[in-house]
CSV table of C-alpha atoms in Angstrom, one decimal:
chain,number,residue,atom,x,y,z
A,1,UNK,CA,0.0,0.0,0.1
A,2,UNK,CA,1.4,3.5,-0.8
A,3,UNK,CA,-1.1,5.7,0.7
A,4,UNK,CA,-4.8,6.2,1.9
A,5,UNK,CA,-6.9,8.9,3.1
A,6,UNK,CA,-8.8,8.5,6.6
A,7,UNK,CA,-11.2,11.0,8.4
A,8,UNK,CA,-10.8,12.4,11.7
A,9,UNK,CA,-13.8,13.3,13.6
A,10,UNK,CA,-14.6,16.0,16.3
A,11,UNK,CA,-16.2,15.1,19.6
A,12,UNK,CA,-18.4,16.8,21.9
A,13,UNK,CA,-18.6,16.4,25.8
A,14,UNK,CA,-22.5,16.1,26.3
A,15,UNK,CA,-21.4,16.5,30.3
A,16,UNK,CA,-18.2,16.9,32.0
A,17,UNK,CA,-17.6,16.4,35.7
A,18,UNK,CA,-14.3,17.6,37.5
A,19,UNK,CA,-14.1,15.0,40.4
A,20,UNK,CA,-10.8,16.0,42.0
A,21,UNK,CA,-6.8,16.4,41.3
A,22,UNK,CA,-4.9,12.9,41.0
A,23,UNK,CA,-1.4,12.8,42.8
A,24,UNK,CA,0.2,12.9,39.5
A,25,UNK,CA,-1.0,16.4,38.9
A,26,UNK,CA,-3.8,15.5,36.4
A,27,UNK,CA,-7.5,16.1,37.0
A,28,UNK,CA,-9.8,13.2,37.5
A,29,UNK,CA,-12.6,13.6,35.6
A,30,UNK,CA,-15.9,11.9,34.3
A,31,UNK,CA,-17.3,12.9,31.1
A,32,UNK,CA,-19.7,11.5,28.3
A,33,UNK,CA,-18.4,11.9,24.9
A,34,UNK,CA,-19.9,11.6,21.5
A,35,UNK,CA,-18.3,11.5,18.1
A,36,UNK,CA,-19.9,14.1,15.4
A,37,UNK,CA,-20.0,14.1,11.7
A,38,UNK,CA,-17.6,17.3,11.5
A,39,UNK,CA,-14.1,16.2,10.5
A,40,UNK,CA,-10.7,16.6,9.4
A,41,UNK,CA,-9.2,14.7,6.8
A,42,UNK,CA,-5.6,13.1,6.7
A,43,UNK,CA,-4.0,11.8,3.5
A,44,UNK,CA,-0.9,9.3,4.3
A,45,UNK,CA,1.6,8.4,1.7
A,46,UNK,CA,4.6,6.1,2.1
A,47,UNK,CA,7.9,7.5,1.6
A,48,UNK,CA,11.3,6.2,1.7
A,49,UNK,CA,12.2,7.3,5.2
A,50,UNK,CA,11.4,9.9,8.0
A,51,UNK,CA,8.2,11.8,8.7
A,52,UNK,CA,6.8,14.9,6.8
A,53,UNK,CA,3.7,17.1,7.8
A,54,UNK,CA,1.6,19.5,5.9
A,55,UNK,CA,-1.5,21.0,7.3
A,56,UNK,CA,-3.4,23.8,5.2
A,57,UNK,CA,-4.3,25.8,8.6
A,58,UNK,CA,-1.3,28.1,9.9
A,59,UNK,CA,-2.5,28.0,13.4
A,60,UNK,CA,-1.8,24.4,13.5
A,61,UNK,CA,2.2,23.3,13.7
A,62,UNK,CA,3.5,21.3,11.0
A,63,UNK,CA,6.4,20.0,13.1
A,64,UNK,CA,7.3,17.3,15.7
A,65,UNK,CA,4.9,19.4,18.2
A,66,UNK,CA,1.8,18.2,16.2
A,67,UNK,CA,0.1,15.2,17.8
A,68,UNK,CA,-0.3,13.6,14.3
A,69,UNK,CA,3.7,13.6,13.8
A,70,UNK,CA,3.9,12.3,17.4
A,71,UNK,CA,1.8,9.6,16.7
A,72,UNK,CA,3.6,8.4,13.6
A,73,UNK,CA,6.8,8.6,15.5
A,74,UNK,CA,5.4,6.5,18.3
A,75,UNK,CA,5.1,3.6,15.8
A,76,UNK,CA,7.7,1.1,15.0
A,77,UNK,CA,8.9,1.5,11.2
A,78,UNK,CA,8.4,-1.4,9.0
A,79,UNK,CA,11.2,-4.2,8.7
A,80,UNK,CA,11.3,-3.5,4.9
A,81,UNK,CA,10.2,-1.2,2.2
A,82,UNK,CA,9.2,2.2,2.6
A,83,UNK,CA,9.7,3.2,6.3
A,84,UNK,CA,8.5,6.8,6.2
A,85,UNK,CA,5.3,8.8,6.0
A,86,UNK,CA,4.0,11.9,4.5
A,87,UNK,CA,0.9,13.6,6.3
A,88,UNK,CA,-1.4,15.9,5.0
A,89,UNK,CA,-4.2,17.4,7.1
A,90,UNK,CA,-7.0,19.2,5.8
A,91,UNK,CA,-8.4,21.0,8.8
A,92,UNK,CA,-12.1,21.4,9.1
A,93,UNK,CA,-12.2,21.3,12.9
A,94,UNK,CA,-11.5,24.7,14.6
A,95,UNK,CA,-8.3,24.7,16.7
A,96,UNK,CA,-8.4,25.0,20.2
A,97,UNK,CA,-11.9,24.8,20.3
A,98,UNK,CA,-12.8,21.9,22.8
A,99,UNK,CA,-13.6,19.6,19.9
A,100,UNK,CA,-10.7,17.4,20.0
A,101,UNK,CA,-9.4,18.0,16.5
A,102,UNK,CA,-5.8,17.2,17.4
A,103,UNK,CA,-6.5,14.2,19.4
A,104,UNK,CA,-8.6,12.8,16.7
A,105,UNK,CA,-5.9,13.7,14.1
A,106,UNK,CA,-3.5,11.5,16.5
A,107,UNK,CA,-5.9,8.6,16.5
A,108,UNK,CA,-6.5,8.8,13.0
A,109,UNK,CA,-2.7,8.8,12.4
A,110,UNK,CA,-2.1,5.8,14.5
A,111,UNK,CA,-4.8,3.7,13.0
A,112,UNK,CA,-3.9,4.9,9.2
A,113,UNK,CA,-0.3,4.5,9.2
A,114,UNK,CA,-0.2,1.0,11.0
A,115,UNK,CA,-2.4,0.2,8.1
A,116,UNK,CA,0.0,1.8,5.5
A,117,UNK,CA,3.0,0.2,6.9
A,118,UNK,CA,1.3,-3.1,7.4
A,119,UNK,CA,2.4,-3.4,11.1
A,120,UNK,CA,-0.2,-5.8,12.3
A,121,UNK,CA,-0.7,-4.0,15.8
A,122,UNK,CA,-3.6,-5.0,17.9
A,123,UNK,CA,-6.0,-3.0,19.5
A,124,UNK,CA,-4.3,-3.0,22.8
A,125,UNK,CA,-0.7,-1.7,21.4
A,126,UNK,CA,-2.7,1.1,19.8
A,127,UNK,CA,-4.7,2.0,22.9
A,128,UNK,CA,-1.4,2.0,25.1
A,129,UNK,CA,0.4,4.4,22.4
A,130,UNK,CA,-2.9,6.6,22.3
A,131,UNK,CA,-2.9,7.1,25.9
A,132,UNK,CA,0.8,8.1,25.9
A,133,UNK,CA,0.0,10.7,23.4
A,134,UNK,CA,-2.8,12.5,25.1
A,135,UNK,CA,-6.0,12.3,27.4
A,136,UNK,CA,-8.6,12.3,24.6
A,137,UNK,CA,-6.8,10.0,21.8
A,138,UNK,CA,-7.9,6.7,23.3
A,139,UNK,CA,-11.3,7.6,23.0
A,140,UNK,CA,-11.2,8.2,19.4
A,141,UNK,CA,-10.2,4.6,18.8
A,142,UNK,CA,-13.5,3.8,20.1
A,143,UNK,CA,-15.8,6.7,19.1
A,144,UNK,CA,-19.7,6.9,19.3
A,145,UNK,CA,-20.9,7.6,22.7
A,146,UNK,CA,-18.6,6.7,25.7
A,147,UNK,CA,-18.1,7.3,29.2
A,148,UNK,CA,-14.5,8.5,30.1
A,149,UNK,CA,-13.0,8.5,33.4
A,150,UNK,CA,-9.3,8.8,35.1
A,151,UNK,CA,-7.5,11.8,33.2
A,152,UNK,CA,-9.6,10.9,30.3
A,153,UNK,CA,-7.7,7.5,29.1
A,154,UNK,CA,-10.3,5.2,30.5
A,155,UNK,CA,-13.1,4.5,28.0
A,156,UNK,CA,-16.3,2.6,28.3
A,157,UNK,CA,-18.6,2.5,25.4
A,158,UNK,CA,-22.2,3.3,25.7
A,159,UNK,CA,-25.2,3.0,23.4
A,160,UNK,CA,-25.3,6.1,21.3
A,161,UNK,CA,-28.4,8.2,21.5
A,162,UNK,CA,-30.3,9.2,18.4
A,163,UNK,CA,-32.7,11.5,16.9
A,164,UNK,CA,-31.1,15.0,17.2
A,165,UNK,CA,-29.1,17.5,15.6
A,166,UNK,CA,-26.4,19.9,16.5
A,167,UNK,CA,-25.5,23.5,16.1
A,168,UNK,CA,-21.8,24.4,17.0
A,169,UNK,CA,-20.9,27.7,17.6
A,170,UNK,CA,-17.4,29.2,18.2
A,171,UNK,CA,-16.7,32.8,18.8
A,172,UNK,CA,-13.3,32.5,17.5
A,173,UNK,CA,-11.4,32.8,20.8
A,174,UNK,CA,-9.0,30.0,21.9
A,175,UNK,CA,-9.4,29.6,25.6
A,176,UNK,CA,-6.3,27.9,26.9
A,177,UNK,CA,-7.0,24.7,28.8
A,178,UNK,CA,-4.4,25.2,31.3
A,179,UNK,CA,-5.9,28.6,32.2
A,180,UNK,CA,-9.3,27.2,32.5
A,181,UNK,CA,-8.3,24.5,34.9
A,182,UNK,CA,-6.2,27.1,36.8
A,183,UNK,CA,-9.4,29.1,37.4
A,184,UNK,CA,-11.4,26.1,38.5
A,185,UNK,CA,-12.1,26.0,42.2
A,186,UNK,CA,-9.3,24.0,43.7
A,187,UNK,CA,-10.7,20.3,43.7
A,188,UNK,CA,-9.4,18.2,46.5
A,189,UNK,CA,-7.2,15.4,45.8
A,190,UNK,CA,-9.3,12.2,44.8
A,191,UNK,CA,-10.0,10.1,47.7
A,192,UNK,CA,-12.3,7.0,48.1
A,193,UNK,CA,-15.6,9.6,48.1
A,194,UNK,CA,-14.0,11.0,44.9
A,195,UNK,CA,-14.1,7.2,43.4
A,196,UNK,CA,-17.6,6.7,44.9
A,197,UNK,CA,-18.7,9.8,43.0
A,198,UNK,CA,-17.0,8.4,39.9
A,199,UNK,CA,-19.1,5.3,40.1
A,200,UNK,CA,-22.2,7.2,40.8
A,201,UNK,CA,-21.8,9.1,37.5
A,202,UNK,CA,-21.0,5.8,35.7
A,203,UNK,CA,-24.2,4.2,37.2
A,204,UNK,CA,-26.4,7.0,36.4
A,205,UNK,CA,-25.4,7.9,32.8
A,206,UNK,CA,-26.7,5.1,31.0
A,207,UNK,CA,-30.5,5.9,32.7
A,208,UNK,CA,-29.8,9.6,31.8
A,209,UNK,CA,-29.2,8.5,28.0
A,210,UNK,CA,-32.7,6.8,28.1
A,211,UNK,CA,-34.3,10.0,29.2
A,212,UNK,CA,-32.9,11.7,26.0
A,213,UNK,CA,-29.7,13.5,25.1
A,214,UNK,CA,-30.8,16.7,26.9
A,215,UNK,CA,-30.8,15.2,30.1
A,216,UNK,CA,-27.4,14.5,29.9
A,217,UNK,CA,-26.5,18.0,28.8
A,218,UNK,CA,-28.2,19.4,31.6
A,219,UNK,CA,-25.8,17.6,33.7
A,220,UNK,CA,-23.5,20.4,33.1
A,221,UNK,CA,-19.9,21.1,32.4
A,222,UNK,CA,-17.6,22.0,35.2
A,223,UNK,CA,-15.2,24.0,33.1
A,224,UNK,CA,-17.8,26.3,31.7
A,225,UNK,CA,-17.9,28.8,34.5
A,226,UNK,CA,-14.1,29.3,34.6
A,227,UNK,CA,-14.1,29.3,30.8
A,228,UNK,CA,-16.7,32.2,30.7
A,229,UNK,CA,-14.5,34.2,33.1
A,230,UNK,CA,-11.8,34.1,30.2
A,231,UNK,CA,-14.4,34.4,27.3
A,232,UNK,CA,-17.6,35.9,28.5
A,233,UNK,CA,-19.4,35.6,25.0
A,234,UNK,CA,-19.5,31.7,25.7
A,235,UNK,CA,-22.7,32.5,27.9
A,236,UNK,CA,-24.2,35.0,25.3
A,237,UNK,CA,-23.9,32.3,22.8
A,238,UNK,CA,-25.5,30.0,25.0
A,239,UNK,CA,-28.3,32.3,25.4
A,240,UNK,CA,-28.8,33.0,21.8
A,241,UNK,CA,-29.1,29.3,20.9
A,242,UNK,CA,-31.9,28.8,23.3
A,243,UNK,CA,-33.8,32.0,21.9
A,244,UNK,CA,-33.1,30.1,18.3
A,245,UNK,CA,-34.7,26.9,19.8
A,246,UNK,CA,-32.4,24.6,21.2
A,247,UNK,CA,-33.6,22.1,23.7
A,248,UNK,CA,-30.3,21.8,25.8
A,249,UNK,CA,-26.9,23.9,25.3
A,250,UNK,CA,-23.6,23.5,26.7
A,251,UNK,CA,-19.8,24.3,26.2
A,252,UNK,CA,-17.8,21.6,24.9
A,253,UNK,CA,-14.4,20.5,26.7
A,254,UNK,CA,-12.5,23.6,28.0
A,255,UNK,CA,-14.2,25.7,25.4
A,256,UNK,CA,-14.9,27.7,23.7
A,257,UNK,CA,-17.2,26.3,21.2
A,258,UNK,CA,-20.9,26.0,22.5
A,259,UNK,CA,-23.3,23.5,21.2
A,260,UNK,CA,-27.0,23.3,21.0
A,261,UNK,CA,-29.2,20.3,20.7
A,262,UNK,CA,-32.2,20.6,18.2
A,263,UNK,CA,-35.2,18.2,17.6
A,264,UNK,CA,-35.7,19.7,14.1
A,265,UNK,CA,-33.1,20.2,11.0
A,266,UNK,CA,-34.9,23.3,9.8
A,267,UNK,CA,-34.8,25.0,13.0
A,268,UNK,CA,-30.9,23.9,13.5
A,269,UNK,CA,-30.2,25.1,10.1
A,270,UNK,CA,-31.9,28.5,10.7
A,271,UNK,CA,-29.9,29.0,14.2
A,272,UNK,CA,-26.6,28.4,12.2
A,273,UNK,CA,-27.5,30.8,9.6
A,274,UNK,CA,-28.4,33.4,12.1
A,275,UNK,CA,-25.2,33.1,14.2
A,276,UNK,CA,-22.9,32.8,11.1
A,277,UNK,CA,-24.5,36.2,10.1
A,278,UNK,CA,-23.5,37.8,13.4
A,279,UNK,CA,-20.0,36.6,12.6
A,280,UNK,CA,-19.4,33.7,14.8
A,281,UNK,CA,-18.2,30.3,13.1
A,282,UNK,CA,-21.7,28.4,13.1
A,283,UNK,CA,-22.4,25.0,11.5
A,284,UNK,CA,-24.9,22.4,11.9
A,285,UNK,CA,-23.6,18.7,12.3
A,286,UNK,CA,-25.0,15.0,13.6
A,287,UNK,CA,-23.8,12.7,16.1
A,288,UNK,CA,-21.7,9.8,14.5
A,289,UNK,CA,-22.4,6.6,16.0
A,290,UNK,CA,-20.0,3.9,17.0
A,291,UNK,CA,-20.5,1.5,13.8
A,292,UNK,CA,-20.6,4.3,11.4
A,293,UNK,CA,-17.5,6.1,13.2
A,294,UNK,CA,-15.4,2.6,13.1
A,295,UNK,CA,-16.3,2.2,9.1
A,296,UNK,CA,-15.2,5.9,8.5
A,297,UNK,CA,-11.8,5.4,10.6
A,298,UNK,CA,-11.3,2.1,8.5
A,299,UNK,CA,-11.5,-0.3,11.7
A,300,UNK,CA,-14.6,-2.2,11.0
């Protein structure tokens, strides 16, 4: 095989709870993630040796600091034949927006390059490499709806909620994740009580999903308040989406993108047009269930 193209889909956090701070300095979280149709596109081409990277967005580094490059570097080169890869990324997912674009690109690179080089790596090997690359990367090897815990690397697949559309709205301001966490009211070190809270969230999420995706969204995002302190327009976007017909709204990840849940596709499209006309980046999209996601990634 000399080349292939693979999609790297975005995600939203239907809810996100920060349980505590871990002894290793990371934060213990519980979050319900959902892959969506919005995606970047990676074109991978075998080359004689080395790694090269091209990105069509100047805001994204095209060097060894890029997660897709690091994913390629983490893989063992094939024993024979072409031992390098050229990666071209067509970005459609906004950068630094809480949609997981960089992590998804990394997961797609892991899967795609292992196929390109015919490495025959098993799921466990890819998951180990993904966890070393970043907190969201393991989720993107699973996709669909999943409960993530720990520092975000422990993934429990769930049934995909259906029957809704999404409007994504970004104010165009990058909200640094480190600064958001720094503004978060200091959570205690994770204790047995914190672990108990994680288990309670895990046990109630399936029931919440049966009540509809809006029930999960209304469970809230603990990072939203500190992010609004940095970027107040997040709150204004939420209010606009409600007035335009969203049944539930929330910020995804550490921001700054906000999503609205809509029952009606025409109303969703109208909301996106209105907000785009007001100068925001606004698009409609749909959730991408696990079977469709895995087919898109090329992992069956």
